[in-house]
Protein backbone atom coordinates (compact mmCIF):
# COMPACT_ATOMS: atom_id res chain seq x y z
CA UNK A 1 58.19 119.83 115.08
CA UNK A 2 61.99 119.52 117.07
CA UNK A 3 61.40 116.13 119.09
CA UNK A 4 62.40 116.96 123.12
CA UNK A 5 64.81 114.22 124.83
CA UNK A 6 61.49 111.41 125.56
CA UNK A 7 59.80 112.35 122.21
CA UNK A 8 63.71 110.66 121.05
CA UNK A 9 63.77 107.47 122.46
CA UNK A 10 61.16 106.62 121.48
CA UNK A 11 61.02 107.67 118.37
CA UNK A 12 64.12 105.79 118.67
CA UNK A 13 62.80 103.13 120.00
CA UNK A 14 59.37 102.11 117.32
CA UNK A 15 62.66 101.97 114.62
CA UNK A 16 65.93 99.90 116.16
CA UNK A 17 65.43 97.13 118.83
CA UNK A 18 69.36 96.33 118.70
CA UNK A 19 70.70 96.99 122.21
CA UNK A 20 74.41 97.51 120.33
CA UNK A 21 73.17 100.46 117.84
CA UNK A 22 70.53 102.20 121.26
CA UNK A 23 73.71 102.30 122.75
CA UNK A 24 75.68 104.16 119.66
CA UNK A 25 72.83 106.35 119.33
CA UNK A 26 73.17 106.77 123.60
CA UNK A 27 76.62 107.86 122.87
CA UNK A 28 76.76 110.25 120.09
CA UNK A 29 74.45 111.94 121.69
CA UNK A 30 76.54 112.57 124.25
CA UNK A 31 78.99 113.10 123.16
CA UNK A 32 76.82 115.97 120.68
CA UNK A 33 75.45 116.89 124.36
CA UNK A 34 79.27 117.55 125.30
CA UNK A 35 80.54 119.56 121.95
CA UNK A 36 76.81 121.88 122.48
CA UNK A 37 78.23 122.52 125.58
CA UNK A 38 81.67 123.29 125.31
CA UNK A 39 79.81 125.31 121.78
CA UNK A 40 77.80 126.96 124.04
CA UNK A 41 75.09 126.11 121.54
CA UNK A 42 71.18 124.53 122.35
CA UNK A 43 72.85 120.73 124.43
CA UNK A 44 68.35 119.25 124.25
CA UNK A 45 68.22 119.54 119.99
CA UNK A 46 72.19 118.55 119.32
CA UNK A 47 71.39 115.26 122.07
CA UNK A 48 68.28 114.98 120.03
CA UNK A 49 70.39 114.95 116.62
CA UNK A 50 72.90 112.47 117.57
CA UNK A 51 70.34 109.58 119.91
CA UNK A 52 68.59 109.33 115.82
CA UNK A 53 71.43 109.97 113.59
CA UNK A 54 71.25 106.08 112.47
CA UNK A 55 67.40 106.10 112.65
CA UNK A 56 66.43 103.85 109.43
CA UNK A 57 69.73 101.96 110.09
CA UNK A 58 68.52 98.35 111.56
CA UNK A 59 65.89 97.54 109.48
CA UNK A 60 67.10 100.29 106.17
CA UNK A 61 70.96 99.72 106.18
CA UNK A 62 70.98 99.31 102.56
CA UNK A 63 69.14 102.62 102.47
CA UNK A 64 71.00 104.38 105.24
CA UNK A 65 70.39 108.58 105.41
CA UNK A 66 68.06 108.03 102.79
CA UNK A 67 65.54 106.24 105.13
CA UNK A 68 65.98 107.94 107.90
CA UNK A 69 64.78 111.37 105.63
CA UNK A 70 61.05 109.29 104.68
CA UNK A 71 61.44 107.91 108.02
CA UNK A 72 61.01 111.69 110.10
CA UNK A 73 59.19 113.30 107.24
CA UNK A 74 56.38 110.19 108.01
CA UNK A 75 56.86 111.79 112.33
CA UNK A 76 56.25 114.92 111.28
CA UNK A 77 59.77 115.84 112.35
CA UNK A 78 62.12 119.76 111.39
CA UNK A 79 63.54 119.57 107.72
CA UNK A 80 67.16 121.45 109.50
CA UNK A 81 67.01 118.48 111.75
CA UNK A 82 66.13 115.60 109.17
CA UNK A 83 68.81 118.06 107.75
CA UNK A 84 71.56 118.13 109.99
CA UNK A 85 70.85 114.31 110.59
CA UNK A 86 71.78 112.84 106.96
CA UNK A 87 74.28 115.23 107.08
CA UNK A 88 76.58 112.55 108.52
CA UNK A 89 75.97 110.35 106.34
CA UNK A 90 78.15 113.04 103.53
CA UNK A 91 80.22 111.47 100.77
CA UNK A 92 79.16 107.80 102.09
CA UNK A 93 75.87 107.42 101.27
CA UNK A 94 74.32 110.66 100.92
CA UNK A 95 74.99 114.23 99.71
CA UNK A 96 73.91 116.35 101.32
CA UNK A 97 77.49 118.42 103.17
CA UNK A 98 77.97 118.80 107.05
CA UNK A 99 78.17 123.35 106.83
CA UNK A 100 76.51 124.16 110.47
CA UNK A 101 79.54 123.36 113.42
CA UNK A 102 76.93 120.77 114.59
CA UNK A 103 76.41 118.65 111.07
CA UNK A 104 80.66 118.08 111.76
CA UNK A 105 80.94 117.02 114.50
CA UNK A 106 78.58 114.72 113.90
CA UNK A 107 80.26 114.35 110.99
CA UNK A 108 83.29 113.53 113.04
CA UNK A 109 82.59 112.09 116.29
CA UNK A 110 79.92 109.27 114.28
CA UNK A 111 82.75 106.70 113.54
CA UNK A 112 85.47 108.05 116.39
CA UNK A 113 82.54 106.48 119.34
CA UNK A 114 82.91 103.30 117.96
CA UNK A 115 86.69 103.50 117.47
CA UNK A 116 86.34 104.87 121.20
CA UNK A 117 83.84 101.54 122.11
CA UNK A 118 86.09 99.03 120.97
CA UNK A 119 89.12 100.36 122.13
CA UNK A 120 86.93 100.45 125.64
CA UNK A 121 86.44 97.33 125.52
CA UNK A 122 89.96 96.24 124.76
CA UNK A 123 90.49 97.45 128.64
CA UNK A 124 90.83 95.31 131.88
CA UNK A 125 88.46 97.37 132.86
CA UNK A 126 86.15 97.99 129.89
CA UNK A 127 85.49 101.41 130.95
CA UNK A 128 85.25 104.65 129.75
CA UNK A 129 86.45 106.11 132.67
CA UNK A 130 90.25 105.91 132.46
CA UNK A 131 90.84 105.56 128.57
CA UNK A 132 92.64 108.24 127.57
CA UNK A 133 93.98 110.25 124.07
CA UNK A 134 96.78 107.82 123.95
CA UNK A 135 95.54 104.39 124.17
CA UNK A 136 92.62 105.58 121.04
CA UNK A 137 95.36 107.09 119.57
CA UNK A 138 97.51 103.86 119.13
CA UNK A 139 94.26 101.63 117.86
CA UNK A 140 93.26 105.01 115.22
CA UNK A 141 96.38 104.15 114.03
CA UNK A 142 96.32 100.43 113.97
CA UNK A 143 93.60 100.23 110.72
CA UNK A 144 93.22 95.72 111.10
CA UNK A 145 91.73 97.38 114.62
CA UNK A 146 88.11 98.16 114.81
CA UNK A 147 88.25 97.85 110.38
CA UNK A 148 84.71 99.26 109.54
CA UNK A 149 85.51 102.41 111.24
CA UNK A 150 86.34 104.52 108.82
CA UNK A 151 89.67 106.43 109.82
CA UNK A 152 89.84 109.30 107.09
CA UNK A 153 86.89 110.11 107.87
CA UNK A 154 87.54 111.05 111.51
CA UNK A 155 90.04 113.32 110.10
CA UNK A 156 88.87 114.89 107.70
CA UNK A 157 85.63 115.69 110.62
CA UNK A 158 88.67 116.85 113.02
CA UNK A 159 89.65 119.43 109.15
CA UNK A 160 86.44 120.84 108.89
CA UNK A 161 85.57 121.31 112.35
CA UNK A 162 89.66 123.02 112.45
CA UNK A 163 90.52 120.97 115.42
CA UNK A 164 93.31 119.00 116.05
CA UNK A 165 92.52 114.80 115.83
CA UNK A 166 93.97 114.53 119.43
CA UNK A 167 91.34 118.26 121.02
CA UNK A 168 89.17 115.38 118.95
CA UNK A 169 90.16 112.52 120.12
CA UNK A 170 89.62 113.93 124.21
CA UNK A 171 86.61 116.03 123.76
CA UNK A 172 84.86 112.75 121.94
CA UNK A 173 86.33 110.88 125.73
CA UNK A 174 84.58 113.21 127.80
CA UNK A 175 81.29 112.68 126.10
CA UNK A 176 81.26 109.53 125.86
CA UNK A 177 82.32 109.42 129.48
CA UNK A 178 78.60 111.89 130.44
CA UNK A 179 76.83 109.00 129.02
CA UNK A 180 79.17 105.32 130.36
CA UNK A 181 76.54 104.12 132.16
CA UNK A 182 73.51 103.97 130.14
CA UNK A 183 76.40 103.25 128.03
CA UNK A 184 77.42 99.84 129.50
CA UNK A 185 81.27 101.59 129.87
CA UNK A 186 81.55 103.52 133.36
């Protein structure tokens, strides 16, 4: 089964109650939808992949991506959908390499959404709506800021997509703006 967005939300809530993780899932989903529309792809499918990308993280952080595959198989989800979700952990917690454009986007933007979220929270407005590339880039260069964000993954993801880092950041900001109200950063 390929889950609809309502089914994806139901599955997400079945395994997650932490609002920070749910907001992160919504941010990644919004960015995935944005890129799907940019590339004229199936926006609902890409958004669902983004929403469920960290399905196992709250319950099984030490088995991240490995447990996701099990949980999704238990839910009867399509194997290609599962593969796409799991590929975002390539080189970090799994060996499923991102191959398709969708998988590469997910790989590239997962960590980046966390950095952008943190950068937005540092602004007086606490909003994505006035956040620009220059602010994010400044934070990107400061390894002490959002130190848990793996900047090498972001750079590698941009390279895999054939994008300049600036373009990846700009597009990710736009995608996050589309869900800013939902994630508390309007």
